[in-house]
């Protein structure tokens, strides 16, 4: 409320005016006037106390508000009138100044109802006309000019008031329009997120069947040509999933919901592994791929290995994609001096000898769905999302991704801030963790799966039967509860969206003890892969979360992690899958 916001701008001048007035009208009058003024302010405060932001005022509340503002303005006009009638004729100038000041002050209310402006400006305007014309006995050129000059002040003020209120109305209309546009933009963004989530779910469900059966075929007895065709199917499916994951990552980044882990990671091994992952692809094109690690770079850091790997792999992929002769070099180094917070600035440079990037598109290549030109898109493919996502992830890690050079190839520099840690402590912790873990014997495991999609049932059954895991399949959450109440299982694979009883409700029933052992490991199988989905399901009480399409390695690793300590043999099965 303007009445509350402008309180100090009224009280401080009032105190100053009382101090000046006591010199001309006496201390008693000054104190009396200041007391009346403060009482008027208190009354106005009470009158506006019921107004709250976002709550529309009733006609009665508005009437009380206007009546509460009236005494304040009359008090100032009374002070000016007392000055005008003071024996000191020089005080008339002071009186005129008070009235003019009141008029100027009313401009603060240009966004308020016209009634408030009228209440605030009526007394000083009338005083500026009446007092000089009827209570100013002096005659002559000077007094007449003063009289009519004050009348012109009133007329000009009226004109300015009308102009200001018209401008204020236009400003209010523009502000409302901007708010509405903002709401529409937010609604469009929410609709986009919903569309991305639904599209992701609908694409991942059939892709789970396609890739799952392709993995199963790859494990079967095929001749060399058939195996090559199946692996091309898997590679194409993985490429499609990479595009979908890029779109999801972009959606997460735009929503500001990308969460970074801080775990111990061997940076040297991570960089070497990234290079090894692309070495065969480089050899197929007749290119070399080198990894150069500076001795000064920390081996162990606290950071998010998945996101570092994602950025690095994208840069290596781009380097190989746009290089036909020569090769790609990956350089790891670190800033010599630590940062103010004790972190180290890690620098990863990916240098290729490919086509390079024109200087006029250096910045544009980091925009979403953008490549250097259409010819690049036709020749090499891609969505143009990789660099956008990589730069956003780098900046979330307090670093950046820049194109250092685009002449005679391209040099991308990926920096991040991470906390170096001692390798000895990390190694000891890893050894202790490994020693404490027993590998499960897959032949001894009995798994219950609740899944209503027949194709997904076949996919998981095919993946697990080849490893010796015993699998029982039911079609909904209620059937899963019935099976758990009568049979013993080591873990449950639980779909989320099912008829009769969904997976989340079924989990609640299991944890409540209505389906056998309430502590049985339950793994969520879902096509939901939006930001925060994994964390959300873990918070509900699931032991793990697997997004579709399911890979055999991930499925076996999740089961082994959930039932670890009961048997042995997961590592070999996962490697073989």
XYZ file of C-alpha atoms in Angstrom:
577
model
C 0.000 0.000 0.000
C 1.311 3.459 -0.907
C -0.036 4.847 2.407
C 2.280 2.538 4.344
C 5.226 2.730 1.954
C 5.290 6.557 2.016
C 4.876 6.917 5.790
C 8.417 8.148 6.443
C 8.174 10.625 3.575
C 5.277 12.243 5.476
C 6.456 11.983 9.077
C 9.978 13.357 8.560
C 8.827 16.549 6.720
C 6.125 16.997 9.387
C 8.715 16.978 12.163
C 10.851 19.464 10.234
C 7.831 21.676 9.552
C 6.958 21.681 13.287
C 10.498 22.756 14.098
C 10.312 25.671 11.647
C 6.761 26.614 12.686
C 7.600 26.999 16.369
C 9.929 29.878 15.465
C 7.048 31.832 13.919
C 3.921 30.559 15.672
C 5.317 29.377 18.988
C 6.222 26.062 20.527
C 2.718 25.292 21.819
C 1.137 25.654 18.390
C 3.893 23.557 16.804
C 3.468 20.744 19.337
C -0.319 20.891 19.053
C -0.161 20.686 15.264
C 2.359 17.808 15.304
C 0.181 15.892 17.784
C -2.884 16.285 15.578
C -0.862 15.235 12.543
C 0.443 12.064 14.215
C -3.081 11.237 15.416
C -4.291 11.604 11.804
C -1.533 9.257 10.639
C -2.561 6.713 13.283
C -6.171 6.960 12.130
C -5.097 6.385 8.511
C -3.034 3.410 9.622
C -6.055 1.845 11.294
C -8.223 2.556 8.263
C -5.807 0.750 5.910
C -4.900 -2.105 8.237
C -7.417 -4.489 6.644
C -5.965 -4.071 3.157
C -3.792 -7.052 2.222
C -1.785 -7.747 -0.974
C -3.875 -9.679 -3.465
C -7.133 -9.104 -1.553
C -9.721 -6.874 -3.243
C -11.095 -4.152 -0.996
C -14.837 -3.796 -0.426
C -16.621 -0.483 -1.094
C -16.881 0.069 2.665
C -13.137 -0.499 3.130
C -12.372 1.962 0.332
C -14.691 4.592 1.847
C -12.993 4.218 5.226
C -9.628 4.496 3.486
C -10.618 7.820 1.875
C -11.947 9.168 5.161
C -8.713 8.089 6.863
C -6.604 10.044 4.332
C -8.685 13.243 4.654
C -7.490 14.360 8.162
C -3.829 14.187 7.099
C -4.407 16.567 4.190
C -6.613 18.913 6.230
C -3.924 19.044 8.926
C -1.327 20.269 6.443
C -3.764 22.805 4.965
C -4.515 24.041 8.511
C -0.782 24.555 9.113
C -0.455 26.555 5.891
C -3.515 28.680 6.773
C -2.029 29.441 10.205
C 1.173 30.545 8.506
C -0.785 32.739 6.077
C -2.531 34.578 8.905
C 0.648 34.905 10.965
C 1.640 38.484 11.906
C 4.829 37.807 9.953
C 3.826 38.542 6.360
C 6.878 36.654 5.088
C 5.211 33.436 6.274
C 2.760 33.665 3.379
C 5.468 32.384 1.104
C 5.949 29.447 3.472
C 2.180 28.808 3.435
C 2.129 28.785 -0.361
C 5.094 26.387 -0.312
C 3.197 23.952 1.945
C 0.154 23.967 -0.344
C 2.321 23.461 -3.444
C 4.152 20.667 -1.632
C 0.828 18.960 -0.905
C -0.104 19.145 -4.583
C 3.267 17.724 -5.645
C 2.906 14.920 -3.111
C -0.435 13.846 -4.564
C 1.399 12.745 -7.722
C 2.449 9.651 -5.759
C -1.175 8.524 -5.961
C -1.480 8.621 -9.746
C -2.055 4.854 -9.773
C -4.675 5.086 -7.013
C -8.420 5.753 -7.396
C -9.388 9.263 -8.544
C -11.296 9.820 -5.287
C -8.052 9.558 -3.289
C -6.336 12.103 -5.543
C -9.310 14.454 -5.204
C -9.307 14.163 -1.395
C -5.561 14.781 -1.265
C -5.472 17.715 -3.714
C -8.765 19.521 -3.023
C -7.786 21.458 0.106
C -4.385 22.761 -1.107
C -5.740 23.687 -4.564
C -8.682 25.606 -3.167
C -6.366 27.307 -0.674
C -3.980 28.420 -3.433
C -6.900 30.119 -5.205
C -8.949 31.451 -2.275
C -6.222 32.779 0.026
C -4.306 34.887 -2.569
C -7.535 36.271 -4.087
C -9.542 36.977 -0.944
C -7.069 37.092 1.955
C -4.183 38.983 0.370
C -4.853 42.758 0.796
C -1.693 43.933 -0.955
C -2.235 45.587 -4.337
C -0.004 46.433 -7.229
C 1.765 44.714 -10.062
C 3.819 42.325 -7.883
C 0.941 41.076 -5.689
C -1.327 40.645 -8.725
C 1.322 38.651 -10.582
C 1.742 36.473 -7.483
C -2.029 35.921 -7.220
C -2.529 34.891 -10.818
C 0.733 32.965 -10.845
C -0.616 30.733 -8.076
C -3.858 30.308 -10.005
C -1.765 29.196 -13.001
C 0.056 26.728 -10.733
C -3.293 25.187 -9.854
C -4.390 25.049 -13.507
C -1.074 23.558 -14.619
C -1.217 21.025 -11.802
C -4.670 19.904 -12.881
C -3.434 19.430 -16.437
C -0.363 17.489 -15.274
C -2.493 15.360 -12.960
C -4.764 14.362 -15.799
C -1.787 13.607 -18.060
C -0.043 11.598 -15.317
C -3.143 9.582 -14.576
C -3.598 8.801 -18.264
C 0.038 7.708 -18.469
C -0.389 5.689 -15.282
C -3.413 3.908 -16.758
C -1.419 3.048 -19.864
C 1.438 1.812 -17.665
C -0.951 -0.277 -15.579
C -2.463 -1.750 -18.724
C 1.015 -2.543 -20.067
C 2.010 -4.128 -16.734
C -1.129 -6.261 -16.721
C -0.377 -7.264 -20.305
C 3.182 -8.243 -19.354
C 1.912 -10.262 -16.408
C -0.554 -12.040 -18.656
C 2.187 -12.699 -21.227
C 4.399 -14.061 -18.456
C 1.625 -16.348 -17.255
C 1.037 -17.549 -20.812
C 4.774 -18.182 -21.214
C 4.882 -20.124 -17.944
C 1.838 -22.100 -18.987
C 3.448 -22.852 -22.358
C 6.613 -23.972 -20.561
C 4.578 -26.233 -18.282
C 2.774 -27.626 -21.322
C 6.125 -28.240 -23.007
C 7.438 -30.070 -19.940
C 4.287 -32.177 -19.850
C 4.639 -32.925 -23.556
C 8.282 -33.923 -23.118
C 7.400 -36.158 -20.159
C 4.519 -37.850 -21.993
C 6.554 -38.239 -25.197
C 9.432 -39.709 -23.217
C 7.124 -42.199 -21.536
C 5.389 -43.212 -24.755
C 8.669 -43.614 -26.667
C 10.522 -45.471 -23.943
C 7.861 -48.148 -23.519
C 8.030 -49.500 -27.119
C 11.789 -48.876 -27.252
C 12.102 -51.137 -24.215
C 10.584 -53.939 -26.286
C 12.649 -53.233 -29.384
C 16.027 -52.904 -27.652
C 15.284 -55.637 -25.132
C 14.568 -58.194 -27.821
C 17.570 -56.969 -29.817
C 19.792 -57.639 -26.782
C 18.200 -61.068 -26.445
C 18.869 -61.824 -30.127
C 22.479 -60.710 -29.725
C 22.934 -63.355 -27.005
C 21.431 -66.125 -29.144
C 23.077 -68.342 -31.773
C 23.402 -66.125 -34.846
C 25.654 -66.214 -37.832
C 28.032 -63.318 -38.327
C 25.796 -61.393 -40.755
C 22.762 -61.715 -38.476
C 24.770 -60.597 -35.438
C 26.036 -57.571 -37.380
C 22.450 -56.647 -38.286
C 21.272 -57.006 -34.680
C 24.089 -54.848 -33.398
C 23.213 -52.209 -35.965
C 19.661 -52.326 -34.591
C 21.009 -51.821 -31.071
C 23.272 -48.999 -32.198
C 20.396 -47.257 -33.984
C 18.165 -47.688 -30.946
C 20.881 -46.270 -28.703
C 21.215 -43.285 -31.049
C 17.479 -42.636 -30.848
C 17.593 -42.866 -27.055
C 20.525 -40.441 -27.016
C 18.436 -37.871 -28.908
C 15.578 -38.394 -26.459
C 17.938 -38.100 -23.488
C 19.369 -34.877 -24.939
C 15.886 -33.378 -25.190
C 15.155 -34.435 -21.605
C 18.464 -32.990 -20.402
C 17.695 -29.715 -22.152
C 14.285 -29.653 -20.475
C 15.900 -30.257 -17.074
C 18.475 -27.535 -17.647
C 15.863 -24.997 -18.730
C 13.852 -25.815 -15.609
C 16.962 -25.458 -13.435
C 16.473 -28.953 -12.023
C 19.759 -30.646 -12.892
C 21.193 -32.017 -9.644
C 24.931 -32.748 -9.408
C 26.478 -35.495 -7.288
C 29.642 -34.997 -5.247
C 31.345 -38.366 -5.039
C 34.936 -39.538 -5.106
C 36.055 -40.094 -8.687
C 39.411 -40.964 -10.209
C 39.678 -38.222 -12.818
C 42.677 -39.762 -14.587
C 40.874 -43.095 -15.010
C 37.701 -41.333 -16.143
C 39.541 -39.439 -18.893
C 41.437 -42.540 -20.026
C 38.218 -44.572 -20.072
C 36.502 -41.917 -22.179
C 39.365 -42.079 -24.655
C 39.305 -45.882 -24.711
C 35.564 -45.870 -25.390
C 36.136 -43.986 -28.658
C 39.450 -45.558 -29.712
C 37.871 -48.225 -31.922
C 35.598 -45.648 -33.569
C 38.666 -43.502 -34.299
C 40.564 -46.496 -35.722
C 37.649 -47.321 -38.044
C 38.035 -43.851 -39.596
C 41.814 -44.150 -39.726
C 42.282 -41.502 -37.024
C 44.462 -41.421 -33.918
C 43.146 -40.613 -30.462
C 45.582 -39.498 -27.765
C 45.123 -38.806 -24.053
C 47.591 -36.426 -22.378
C 47.380 -36.016 -18.590
C 49.447 -33.345 -16.854
C 51.236 -34.690 -13.733
C 49.999 -31.680 -11.742
C 46.311 -32.520 -12.285
C 44.657 -34.163 -9.234
C 43.908 -37.864 -9.606
C 40.990 -37.989 -7.162
C 38.329 -35.301 -6.873
C 34.847 -34.820 -5.438
C 32.578 -34.230 -8.424
C 29.805 -35.689 -10.569
C 31.505 -38.343 -12.759
C 28.395 -38.930 -14.875
C 28.121 -35.285 -15.932
C 31.874 -34.901 -16.511
C 31.814 -38.037 -18.649
C 28.743 -36.772 -20.524
C 30.439 -33.494 -21.501
C 33.746 -35.156 -22.353
C 32.158 -37.921 -24.414
C 30.135 -35.380 -26.372
C 33.272 -33.346 -27.179
C 35.184 -36.453 -28.271
C 32.232 -37.603 -30.381
C 32.054 -34.197 -32.075
C 35.789 -34.178 -32.659
C 35.727 -37.573 -34.391
C 32.547 -36.747 -36.310
C 34.042 -33.644 -37.950
C 37.545 -35.065 -38.521
C 38.493 -37.061 -41.605
C 42.306 -36.862 -41.349
C 44.574 -36.716 -38.324
C 42.893 -37.322 -35.017
C 41.709 -36.078 -31.643
C 43.760 -35.196 -28.566
C 42.350 -35.056 -25.035
C 44.393 -32.967 -22.601
C 43.815 -32.897 -18.833
C 45.420 -30.189 -16.706
C 44.679 -28.121 -13.620
C 45.257 -24.577 -12.471
C 48.405 -24.390 -10.336
C 47.003 -22.182 -7.564
C 43.910 -23.388 -5.667
C 40.772 -21.271 -5.760
C 39.568 -19.192 -2.815
C 37.289 -21.983 -1.530
C 40.026 -24.619 -1.785
C 38.703 -26.166 -4.987
C 40.841 -26.762 -8.026
C 40.058 -25.565 -11.536
C 40.159 -28.620 -13.796
C 40.725 -28.023 -17.515
C 39.928 -30.536 -20.252
C 40.875 -29.585 -23.804
C 39.607 -31.637 -26.751
C 41.572 -30.805 -29.900
C 40.724 -32.177 -33.331
C 42.227 -31.701 -36.793
C 38.882 -31.561 -38.553
C 36.964 -28.982 -40.574
C 37.053 -26.317 -37.856
C 34.440 -23.671 -37.140
C 34.068 -20.322 -38.899
C 34.745 -17.328 -36.659
C 31.318 -15.806 -37.333
C 29.506 -18.807 -35.800
C 31.685 -19.376 -32.706
C 28.942 -18.306 -30.314
C 26.026 -19.597 -32.368
C 27.125 -23.234 -32.183
C 26.253 -23.258 -28.474
C 22.607 -22.383 -29.187
C 19.943 -25.105 -29.036
C 19.279 -27.051 -32.269
C 22.053 -25.101 -34.016
C 25.003 -26.310 -36.071
C 27.612 -24.354 -37.961
C 25.597 -24.546 -41.194
C 23.100 -26.732 -43.005
C 25.842 -28.545 -44.886
C 27.269 -29.766 -41.563
C 23.866 -31.124 -40.554
C 23.446 -32.907 -43.900
C 26.960 -34.335 -43.896
C 27.337 -35.360 -40.263
C 23.845 -35.452 -38.761
C 22.987 -34.567 -35.186
C 20.414 -32.400 -33.436
C 22.662 -29.515 -32.396
C 21.861 -30.072 -28.696
C 25.137 -31.591 -27.508
C 27.150 -28.382 -27.120
C 24.192 -26.507 -25.614
C 23.759 -29.157 -22.925
C 27.507 -29.509 -22.376
C 28.010 -25.774 -21.829
C 25.048 -25.622 -19.421
C 26.412 -28.580 -17.435
C 29.904 -27.056 -17.359
C 28.525 -23.795 -15.998
C 26.522 -25.684 -13.373
C 29.842 -27.177 -12.251
C 31.114 -23.570 -11.822
C 33.132 -23.832 -15.004
C 32.481 -23.189 -18.681
C 32.771 -24.617 -22.168
C 34.308 -22.389 -24.818
C 35.643 -22.729 -28.334
C 39.260 -21.706 -27.996
C 40.172 -22.097 -31.651
C 38.321 -23.045 -34.803
C 41.123 -22.668 -37.353
C 42.690 -25.861 -38.762
C 40.450 -27.934 -36.567
C 38.609 -27.079 -33.366
C 39.766 -26.791 -29.759
C 37.066 -26.940 -27.107
C 38.022 -26.138 -23.513
C 35.873 -27.593 -20.720
C 36.590 -26.229 -17.234
C 35.040 -27.163 -13.907
C 35.667 -26.601 -10.209
C 36.189 -29.678 -8.027
C 37.638 -30.540 -4.620
C 40.873 -32.600 -4.758
C 41.013 -35.447 -2.222
C 43.739 -37.825 -1.048
C 43.968 -41.020 -3.084
C 44.993 -43.114 -0.047
C 41.752 -42.434 1.838
C 39.657 -43.151 -1.236
C 41.464 -46.403 -1.988
C 41.056 -47.657 1.590
C 37.337 -46.860 1.536
C 36.870 -48.654 -1.782
C 38.748 -51.736 -0.552
C 36.654 -51.885 2.613
C 33.457 -51.571 0.601
C 34.476 -54.340 -1.809
C 35.498 -56.638 1.035
C 32.138 -56.167 2.710
C 30.181 -57.133 -0.405
C 29.282 -60.662 -1.480
C 28.253 -61.309 -5.031
C 24.824 -62.944 -5.389
C 24.445 -66.400 -6.926
C 21.946 -65.761 -9.720
C 20.723 -69.362 -9.833
C 19.485 -69.007 -6.261
C 17.516 -65.805 -6.828
C 13.738 -65.663 -7.171
C 12.411 -62.382 -8.547
C 8.793 -61.224 -8.762
C 7.878 -58.783 -11.524
C 4.633 -56.780 -11.579
C 4.177 -55.529 -15.157
C 1.011 -55.241 -17.242
C 2.712 -54.786 -20.639
C 3.123 -58.175 -22.329
C 6.115 -57.076 -24.407
C 7.965 -55.776 -21.359
C 7.231 -59.057 -19.586
C 8.879 -60.975 -22.417
C 11.857 -58.588 -22.498
C 12.683 -58.947 -18.794
C 12.018 -62.704 -18.812
C 14.375 -63.123 -21.767
C 17.090 -61.058 -20.077
C 16.887 -62.923 -16.764
C 16.310 -66.500 -17.910
C 19.659 -66.491 -19.700
C 21.365 -65.821 -16.343
C 19.506 -68.471 -14.363
C 17.392 -66.057 -12.309
C 13.960 -67.455 -11.432
C 11.259 -64.976 -12.522
C 7.565 -64.910 -11.656
C 5.412 -62.410 -13.566
C 2.090 -60.891 -12.465
C -0.012 -58.235 -14.187
C -0.763 -55.697 -11.444
C 0.058 -54.551 -7.925
C -2.715 -56.522 -6.225
C -1.526 -59.746 -7.848
C 1.988 -58.917 -6.620
C 0.703 -58.591 -3.035
C -1.094 -61.932 -3.319
C 2.063 -63.619 -4.641
C 4.247 -62.115 -1.906
C 1.806 -63.298 0.757
C 2.048 -66.926 -0.375
C 5.573 -67.286 -1.806
C 9.110 -66.168 -0.962
C 11.025 -63.866 -3.289
C 14.360 -62.063 -3.076
C 13.259 -58.840 -4.786
C 10.372 -57.240 -6.670
C 10.503 -55.457 -10.037
C 7.545 -53.059 -9.870
C 6.039 -51.195 -12.800
C 4.397 -47.906 -11.805
C 1.354 -47.526 -14.080
C -0.761 -50.679 -13.825
C -4.497 -51.484 -13.672
C -6.255 -52.679 -10.483
C -3.427 -51.403 -8.251
C -0.543 -49.195 -9.362
C 3.056 -49.688 -8.293
C 3.192 -46.833 -5.775
C 0.097 -48.078 -3.938
C 1.458 -51.624 -4.005
C 4.753 -50.428 -2.490
C 2.846 -48.762 0.359
C 0.967 -52.007 1.027
C 4.224 -54.003 1.010
C 5.952 -51.627 3.414
C 2.882 -51.794 5.667
C 3.373 -55.577 5.968
C 0.368 -56.613 3.883
C 2.444 -58.626 1.421
C 4.938 -60.770 3.297
C 8.308 -59.296 4.255
C 7.913 -55.477 4.461
C 11.675 -55.004 3.954
C 11.882 -56.906 0.653
C 13.822 -54.901 -1.974
C 11.465 -53.265 -4.485
C 12.900 -51.828 -7.716
C 10.805 -49.351 -9.708
C 10.564 -50.068 -13.456
C 9.240 -47.006 -15.214
C 9.412 -45.059 -18.439
C 9.443 -41.833 -16.394
C 12.845 -40.235 -16.886
C 12.240 -36.544 -16.188
C 14.360 -34.521 -13.770
C 14.000 -35.689 -10.197
C 12.123 -38.908 -11.059
C 14.788 -41.186 -9.629
C 15.050 -39.162 -6.421
C 11.251 -39.044 -6.150
C 10.883 -42.823 -6.388
C 13.718 -43.461 -3.929
C 12.077 -41.053 -1.491
C 8.841 -43.059 -1.752
C 10.661 -46.141 -0.450
C 11.818 -47.939 -3.603
C 15.277 -49.473 -3.286
C 16.272 -48.539 -6.841
C 14.907 -47.011 -10.028
C 15.348 -48.360 -13.553
C 14.239 -46.280 -16.507
C 13.032 -47.898 -19.701
C 14.383 -49.077 -22.045
C 16.125 -51.504 -19.697
C 19.618 -52.719 -20.458
C 20.613 -56.204 -19.281
C 23.695 -54.886 -17.451
C 21.667 -52.270 -15.581
C 18.903 -54.750 -14.713
C 21.328 -57.314 -13.310
C 23.354 -54.680 -11.480
C 20.222 -53.303 -9.839
C 19.031 -56.738 -8.750
C 22.471 -57.663 -7.424
C 22.724 -54.394 -5.531
C 19.301 -54.936 -3.971
C 19.897 -58.534 -2.837
C 23.657 -58.330 -2.228
C 24.823 -60.676 0.500
C 22.393 -63.491 -0.387
C 24.389 -65.196 -3.152
C 27.200 -64.889 -5.709
C 27.812 -64.410 -9.435
C 26.440 -61.059 -10.612
C 29.606 -59.557 -12.013
C 30.198 -62.365 -14.488
C 26.573 -62.387 -15.652
C 26.470 -58.616 -16.060
C 29.679 -58.668 -18.066
C 28.362 -61.427 -20.283
C 25.128 -59.591 -20.937
